[in-house]
């Protein structure tokens, strides 16, 4: 009897954990390009459970908030005129960041729904390697495996 009760509790715990993981939001992809010489565009693609309310999106560098869609959080004062985050259809949170500094910079996309855990993804952006925004650069960053397959098939033919 005692073993059955423990087994039942274990089953319930595993079910709750699996349901929690299956229903949580996640960051699928983080891509970036340059809009102008010193300006960065970063797109954070995320996945949500079906029929979920719109999440909050936040971009950070370390502990500093570049910008956020959450009205309860405050953007760091030095980024007020330099950074803007917005949510777009297709589960994309876009950051427009002005005056990107030379060298490498870390950018983290944070997606949070209500009181659930935050999904994050960080990318290192090196200014001198930044491609201009175009359909081609977005395709290179987001579909590199598909592009490689197409190029391989065309070479084999």
mmCIF file of N, CA, C and O in Angstrom, residues 31-97:
data_model
loop_
_atom_site.group_PDB
_atom_site.id
_atom_site.type_symbol
_atom_site.label_atom_id
_atom_site.label_comp_id
_atom_site.label_asym_id
_atom_site.label_seq_id
_atom_site.Cartn_x
_atom_site.Cartn_y
_atom_site.Cartn_z
ATOM 1 N N UNK A 31 18.763 36.488 -34.061
ATOM 2 C CA UNK A 31 19.518 36.892 -35.252
ATOM 3 C C UNK A 31 19.703 38.415 -35.225
ATOM 4 O O UNK A 31 18.944 39.128 -34.572
ATOM 5 N N UNK A 32 20.712 38.890 -35.942
ATOM 6 C CA UNK A 32 21.029 40.319 -35.897
ATOM 7 C C UNK A 32 21.676 40.764 -37.191
ATOM 8 O O UNK A 32 22.224 39.956 -37.959
ATOM 9 N N UNK A 33 21.592 42.075 -37.431
ATOM 10 C CA UNK A 33 22.197 42.689 -38.607
ATOM 11 C C UNK A 33 22.295 44.192 -38.358
ATOM 12 O O UNK A 33 21.775 44.692 -37.361
ATOM 13 N N UNK A 34 22.956 44.915 -39.274
ATOM 14 C CA UNK A 34 23.080 46.362 -39.106
ATOM 15 C C UNK A 34 22.056 47.076 -39.975
ATOM 16 O O UNK A 34 21.869 46.736 -41.143
ATOM 17 N N UNK A 35 21.375 48.040 -39.385
ATOM 18 C CA UNK A 35 20.381 48.833 -40.106
ATOM 19 C C UNK A 35 21.070 50.012 -40.792
ATOM 20 O O UNK A 35 20.764 50.367 -41.898
ATOM 21 N N UNK A 36 22.001 50.602 -40.119
ATOM 22 C CA UNK A 36 22.827 51.684 -40.650
ATOM 23 C C UNK A 36 24.237 51.419 -40.128
ATOM 24 O O UNK A 36 24.471 50.417 -39.464
ATOM 25 N N UNK A 37 25.153 52.311 -40.383
ATOM 26 C CA UNK A 37 26.552 52.050 -40.046
ATOM 27 C C UNK A 37 26.767 51.663 -38.583
ATOM 28 O O UNK A 37 27.506 50.746 -38.283
ATOM 29 N N UNK A 38 26.134 52.342 -37.669
ATOM 30 C CA UNK A 38 26.358 52.076 -36.250
ATOM 31 C C UNK A 38 25.128 51.536 -35.520
ATOM 32 O O UNK A 38 25.100 51.526 -34.299
ATOM 33 N N UNK A 39 24.098 51.134 -36.255
ATOM 34 C CA UNK A 39 22.849 50.717 -35.629
ATOM 35 C C UNK A 39 22.594 49.222 -35.815
ATOM 36 O O UNK A 39 22.774 48.681 -36.898
ATOM 37 N N UNK A 40 22.151 48.595 -34.750
ATOM 38 C CA UNK A 40 21.926 47.155 -34.710
ATOM 39 C C UNK A 40 20.434 46.855 -34.694
ATOM 40 O O UNK A 40 19.667 47.538 -34.018
ATOM 41 N N UNK A 41 20.043 45.826 -35.440
ATOM 42 C CA UNK A 41 18.695 45.266 -35.338
ATOM 43 C C UNK A 41 18.856 43.824 -34.893
ATOM 44 O O UNK A 41 19.596 43.057 -35.504
ATOM 45 N N UNK A 42 18.176 43.465 -33.810
ATOM 46 C CA UNK A 42 18.243 42.098 -33.301
ATOM 47 C C UNK A 42 16.827 41.557 -33.196
ATOM 48 O O UNK A 42 15.952 42.196 -32.627
ATOM 49 N N UNK A 43 16.607 40.375 -33.776
ATOM 50 C CA UNK A 43 15.303 39.719 -33.731
ATOM 51 C C UNK A 43 15.387 38.472 -32.872
ATOM 52 O O UNK A 43 16.241 37.613 -33.102
ATOM 53 N N UNK A 44 14.504 38.408 -31.899
ATOM 54 C CA UNK A 44 14.430 37.285 -30.972
ATOM 55 C C UNK A 44 13.141 36.524 -31.277
ATOM 56 O O UNK A 44 12.044 37.019 -31.014
ATOM 57 N N UNK A 45 13.275 35.358 -31.888
ATOM 58 C CA UNK A 45 12.109 34.528 -32.222
ATOM 59 C C UNK A 45 11.859 33.592 -31.060
ATOM 60 O O UNK A 45 12.768 32.946 -30.568
ATOM 61 N N UNK A 46 10.602 33.526 -30.625
ATOM 62 C CA UNK A 46 10.257 32.698 -29.475
ATOM 63 C C UNK A 46 9.040 31.840 -29.782
ATOM 64 O O UNK A 46 8.272 32.127 -30.705
ATOM 65 N N UNK A 47 8.891 30.773 -29.014
ATOM 66 C CA UNK A 47 7.745 29.867 -29.148
ATOM 67 C C UNK A 47 6.938 29.928 -27.859
ATOM 68 O O UNK A 47 7.505 29.991 -26.768
ATOM 69 N N UNK A 48 5.622 29.912 -28.012
ATOM 70 C CA UNK A 48 4.710 29.948 -26.871
ATOM 71 C C UNK A 48 3.719 28.798 -26.971
ATOM 72 O O UNK A 48 3.432 28.327 -28.067
ATOM 73 N N UNK A 49 3.171 28.373 -25.847
ATOM 74 C CA UNK A 49 2.091 27.388 -25.901
ATOM 75 C C UNK A 49 0.889 27.992 -26.626
ATOM 76 O O UNK A 49 0.734 29.215 -26.682
ATOM 77 N N UNK A 50 0.036 27.138 -27.170
ATOM 78 C CA UNK A 50 -1.146 27.598 -27.892
ATOM 79 C C UNK A 50 -2.021 28.462 -26.978
ATOM 80 O O UNK A 50 -2.132 28.218 -25.779
ATOM 81 N N UNK A 51 -2.638 29.473 -27.575
ATOM 82 C CA UNK A 51 -3.572 30.368 -26.884
ATOM 83 C C UNK A 51 -2.963 31.046 -25.660
ATOM 84 O O UNK A 51 -3.626 31.224 -24.638
ATOM 85 N N UNK A 52 -1.714 31.426 -25.768
ATOM 86 C CA UNK A 52 -1.037 32.114 -24.660
ATOM 87 C C UNK A 52 -1.214 33.616 -24.806
ATOM 88 O O UNK A 52 -1.258 34.137 -25.920
ATOM 89 N N UNK A 53 -1.266 34.334 -23.697
ATOM 90 C CA UNK A 53 -1.279 35.801 -23.790
ATOM 91 C C UNK A 53 0.088 36.293 -24.264
ATOM 92 O O UNK A 53 1.085 35.564 -24.185
ATOM 93 N N UNK A 54 0.125 37.523 -24.746
ATOM 94 C CA UNK A 54 1.394 38.081 -25.227
ATOM 95 C C UNK A 54 2.402 38.164 -24.082
ATOM 96 O O UNK A 54 2.077 38.633 -22.997
ATOM 97 N N UNK A 55 3.621 37.729 -24.330
ATOM 98 C CA UNK A 55 4.635 37.763 -23.261
ATOM 99 C C UNK A 55 5.279 39.141 -23.156
ATOM 100 O O UNK A 55 5.028 40.025 -23.967
ATOM 101 N N UNK A 56 6.142 39.277 -22.169
ATOM 102 C CA UNK A 56 6.978 40.463 -22.048
ATOM 103 C C UNK A 56 8.339 40.123 -22.626
ATOM 104 O O UNK A 56 8.830 39.007 -22.475
ATOM 105 N N UNK A 57 8.931 41.098 -23.270
ATOM 106 C CA UNK A 57 10.242 40.927 -23.883
ATOM 107 C C UNK A 57 11.182 41.960 -23.287
ATOM 108 O O UNK A 57 10.800 43.111 -23.082
ATOM 109 N N UNK A 58 12.414 41.528 -23.042
ATOM 110 C CA UNK A 58 13.415 42.430 -22.474
ATOM 111 C C UNK A 58 14.767 42.088 -23.076
ATOM 112 O O UNK A 58 15.109 40.920 -23.224
ATOM 113 N N UNK A 59 15.518 43.118 -23.437
ATOM 114 C CA UNK A 59 16.901 42.945 -23.877
ATOM 115 C C UNK A 59 17.811 43.515 -22.802
ATOM 116 O O UNK A 59 17.552 44.611 -22.285
ATOM 117 N N UNK A 60 18.857 42.760 -22.491
ATOM 118 C CA UNK A 60 19.787 43.200 -21.449
ATOM 119 C C UNK A 60 21.238 43.054 -21.905
ATOM 120 O O UNK A 60 21.544 42.290 -22.819
ATOM 121 N N UNK A 61 22.097 43.807 -21.225
ATOM 122 C CA UNK A 61 23.545 43.623 -21.297
ATOM 123 C C UNK A 61 23.985 43.521 -19.849
ATOM 124 O O UNK A 61 23.975 44.524 -19.131
ATOM 125 N N UNK A 62 24.284 42.314 -19.420
ATOM 126 C CA UNK A 62 24.575 42.095 -18.004
ATOM 127 C C UNK A 62 23.324 42.372 -17.194
ATOM 128 O O UNK A 62 22.256 41.870 -17.488
ATOM 129 N N UNK A 63 23.436 43.240 -16.205
ATOM 130 C CA UNK A 63 22.293 43.591 -15.357
ATOM 131 C C UNK A 63 21.521 44.800 -15.894
ATOM 132 O O UNK A 63 20.451 45.133 -15.383
ATOM 133 N N UNK A 64 22.063 45.458 -16.903
ATOM 134 C CA UNK A 64 21.426 46.667 -17.440
ATOM 135 C C UNK A 64 20.331 46.307 -18.441
ATOM 136 O O UNK A 64 20.551 45.531 -19.365
ATOM 137 N N UNK A 65 19.179 46.934 -18.264
ATOM 138 C CA UNK A 65 18.053 46.732 -19.189
ATOM 139 C C UNK A 65 18.185 47.727 -20.333
ATOM 140 O O UNK A 65 18.099 48.943 -20.126
ATOM 141 N N UNK A 66 18.389 47.196 -21.552
ATOM 142 C CA UNK A 66 18.448 48.065 -22.735
ATOM 143 C C UNK A 66 17.062 48.618 -23.009
ATOM 144 O O UNK A 66 16.883 49.810 -23.201
ATOM 145 N N UNK A 67 16.064 47.713 -23.081
ATOM 146 C CA UNK A 67 14.661 48.114 -23.179
ATOM 147 C C UNK A 67 13.793 46.901 -22.892
ATOM 148 O O UNK A 67 14.248 45.752 -22.989
ATOM 149 N N UNK A 68 12.534 47.172 -22.558
ATOM 150 C CA UNK A 68 11.599 46.107 -22.203
ATOM 151 C C UNK A 68 10.187 46.501 -22.590
ATOM 152 O O UNK A 68 9.880 47.703 -22.690
ATOM 153 N N UNK A 69 9.342 45.518 -22.819
ATOM 154 C CA UNK A 69 7.926 45.778 -23.080
ATOM 155 C C UNK A 69 7.115 45.662 -21.792
ATOM 156 O O UNK A 69 5.912 45.866 -21.804
ATOM 157 N N UNK A 70 7.759 45.327 -20.687
ATOM 158 C CA UNK A 70 7.101 45.193 -19.389
ATOM 159 C C UNK A 70 7.020 46.566 -18.717
ATOM 160 O O UNK A 70 8.047 47.160 -18.395
ATOM 161 N N UNK A 71 5.802 47.077 -18.492
ATOM 162 C CA UNK A 71 5.682 48.405 -17.886
ATOM 163 C C UNK A 71 6.165 48.454 -16.431
ATOM 164 O O UNK A 71 6.399 49.541 -15.896
ATOM 165 N N UNK A 72 6.329 47.291 -15.800
ATOM 166 C CA UNK A 72 6.789 47.260 -14.408
ATOM 167 C C UNK A 72 8.310 47.303 -14.273
ATOM 168 O O UNK A 72 8.828 47.394 -13.162
ATOM 169 N N UNK A 73 9.024 47.213 -15.391
ATOM 170 C CA UNK A 73 10.488 47.274 -15.349
ATOM 171 C C UNK A 73 10.946 48.561 -16.015
ATOM 172 O O UNK A 73 10.317 49.045 -16.946
ATOM 173 N N UNK A 74 12.074 49.079 -15.566
ATOM 174 C CA UNK A 74 12.543 50.356 -16.074
ATOM 175 C C UNK A 74 13.817 50.196 -16.892
ATOM 176 O O UNK A 74 14.766 49.533 -16.476
ATOM 177 N N UNK A 75 13.812 50.839 -18.034
ATOM 178 C CA UNK A 75 14.969 50.871 -18.923
ATOM 179 C C UNK A 75 16.094 51.651 -18.246
ATOM 180 O O UNK A 75 15.854 52.674 -17.601
ATOM 181 N N UNK A 76 17.338 51.169 -18.396
ATOM 182 C CA UNK A 76 18.489 51.880 -17.843
ATOM 183 C C UNK A 76 18.578 53.254 -18.514
ATOM 184 O O UNK A 76 18.424 53.377 -19.731
ATOM 185 N N UNK A 77 18.847 54.283 -17.733
ATOM 186 C CA UNK A 77 18.797 55.668 -18.220
ATOM 187 C C UNK A 77 19.725 55.942 -19.403
ATOM 188 O O UNK A 77 19.382 56.716 -20.290
ATOM 189 N N UNK A 78 20.876 55.291 -19.453
ATOM 190 C CA UNK A 78 21.820 55.569 -20.548
ATOM 191 C C UNK A 78 21.361 54.988 -21.896
ATOM 192 O O UNK A 78 21.940 55.302 -22.925
ATOM 193 N N UNK A 79 20.309 54.164 -21.891
ATOM 194 C CA UNK A 79 19.824 53.557 -23.140
ATOM 195 C C UNK A 79 18.495 54.131 -23.603
ATOM 196 O O UNK A 79 17.963 53.704 -24.630
ATOM 197 N N UNK A 80 17.938 55.105 -22.898
ATOM 198 C CA UNK A 80 16.602 55.630 -23.230
ATOM 199 C C UNK A 80 16.504 56.162 -24.658
ATOM 200 O O UNK A 80 15.492 55.982 -25.312
ATOM 201 N N UNK A 81 17.540 56.801 -25.146
ATOM 202 C CA UNK A 81 17.502 57.337 -26.513
ATOM 203 C C UNK A 81 18.191 56.410 -27.512
ATOM 204 O O UNK A 81 18.217 56.704 -28.710
ATOM 205 N N UNK A 82 18.738 55.301 -27.045
ATOM 206 C CA UNK A 82 19.523 54.420 -27.924
ATOM 207 C C UNK A 82 18.861 53.097 -28.250
ATOM 208 O O UNK A 82 19.223 52.453 -29.245
ATOM 209 N N UNK A 83 17.923 52.618 -27.408
ATOM 210 C CA UNK A 83 17.389 51.264 -27.583
ATOM 211 C C UNK A 83 15.865 51.250 -27.525
ATOM 212 O O UNK A 83 15.260 51.969 -26.727
ATOM 213 N N UNK A 84 15.259 50.431 -28.395
ATOM 214 C CA UNK A 84 13.809 50.275 -28.390
ATOM 215 C C UNK A 84 13.471 48.815 -28.704
ATOM 216 O O UNK A 84 13.907 48.269 -29.704
ATOM 217 N N UNK A 85 12.692 48.191 -27.816
ATOM 218 C CA UNK A 85 12.236 46.813 -28.023
ATOM 219 C C UNK A 85 10.739 46.824 -28.313
ATOM 220 O O UNK A 85 9.984 47.553 -27.660
ATOM 221 N N UNK A 86 10.327 46.013 -29.297
ATOM 222 C CA UNK A 86 8.913 45.895 -29.659
ATOM 223 C C UNK A 86 8.610 44.449 -30.033
ATOM 224 O O UNK A 86 9.464 43.741 -30.556
ATOM 225 N N UNK A 87 7.364 44.077 -29.805
ATOM 226 C CA UNK A 87 6.916 42.738 -30.197
ATOM 227 C C UNK A 87 6.194 42.856 -31.533
ATOM 228 O O UNK A 87 5.357 43.738 -31.717
ATOM 229 N N UNK A 88 6.533 41.946 -32.466
ATOM 230 C CA UNK A 88 5.946 41.918 -33.795
ATOM 231 C C UNK A 88 5.191 40.609 -34.000
ATOM 232 O O UNK A 88 5.474 39.617 -33.323
ATOM 233 N N UNK A 89 4.251 40.587 -34.943
ATOM 234 C CA UNK A 89 3.543 39.336 -35.244
ATOM 235 C C UNK A 89 4.531 38.242 -35.645
ATOM 236 O O UNK A 89 5.590 38.519 -36.203
ATOM 237 N N UNK A 90 4.173 37.014 -35.350
ATOM 238 C CA UNK A 90 5.053 35.892 -35.660
ATOM 239 C C UNK A 90 5.974 35.552 -34.510
ATOM 240 O O UNK A 90 7.005 34.912 -34.712
ATOM 241 N N UNK A 91 5.638 36.034 -33.300
ATOM 242 C CA UNK A 91 6.443 35.756 -32.101
ATOM 243 C C UNK A 91 7.879 36.251 -32.237
ATOM 244 O O UNK A 91 8.831 35.508 -32.030
ATOM 245 N N UNK A 92 8.002 37.510 -32.587
ATOM 246 C CA UNK A 92 9.324 38.127 -32.728
ATOM 247 C C UNK A 92 9.389 39.368 -31.845
ATOM 248 O O UNK A 92 8.504 40.215 -31.882
ATOM 249 N N UNK A 93 10.444 39.453 -31.058
ATOM 250 C CA UNK A 93 10.736 40.660 -30.299
ATOM 251 C C UNK A 93 11.960 41.293 -30.946
ATOM 252 O O UNK A 93 13.008 40.668 -31.043
ATOM 253 N N UNK A 94 11.801 42.524 -31.396
ATOM 254 C CA UNK A 94 12.879 43.208 -32.125
ATOM 255 C C UNK A 94 13.476 44.320 -31.280
ATOM 256 O O UNK A 94 12.763 45.116 -30.680
ATOM 257 N N UNK A 95 14.796 44.360 -31.277
ATOM 258 C CA UNK A 95 15.534 45.445 -30.634
ATOM 259 C C UNK A 95 16.179 46.297 -31.726
ATOM 260 O O UNK A 95 16.835 45.774 -32.629
ATOM 261 N N UNK A 96 15.976 47.598 -31.646
ATOM 262 C CA UNK A 96 16.718 48.540 -32.467
ATOM 263 C C UNK A 96 17.640 49.281 -31.507
ATOM 264 O O UNK A 96 17.180 49.885 -30.533
ATOM 265 N N UNK A 97 18.943 49.199 -31.791
ATOM 266 C CA UNK A 97 19.952 49.738 -30.884
ATOM 267 C C UNK A 97 20.856 50.685 -31.657
ATOM 268 O O UNK A 97 21.511 50.274 -32.620
#
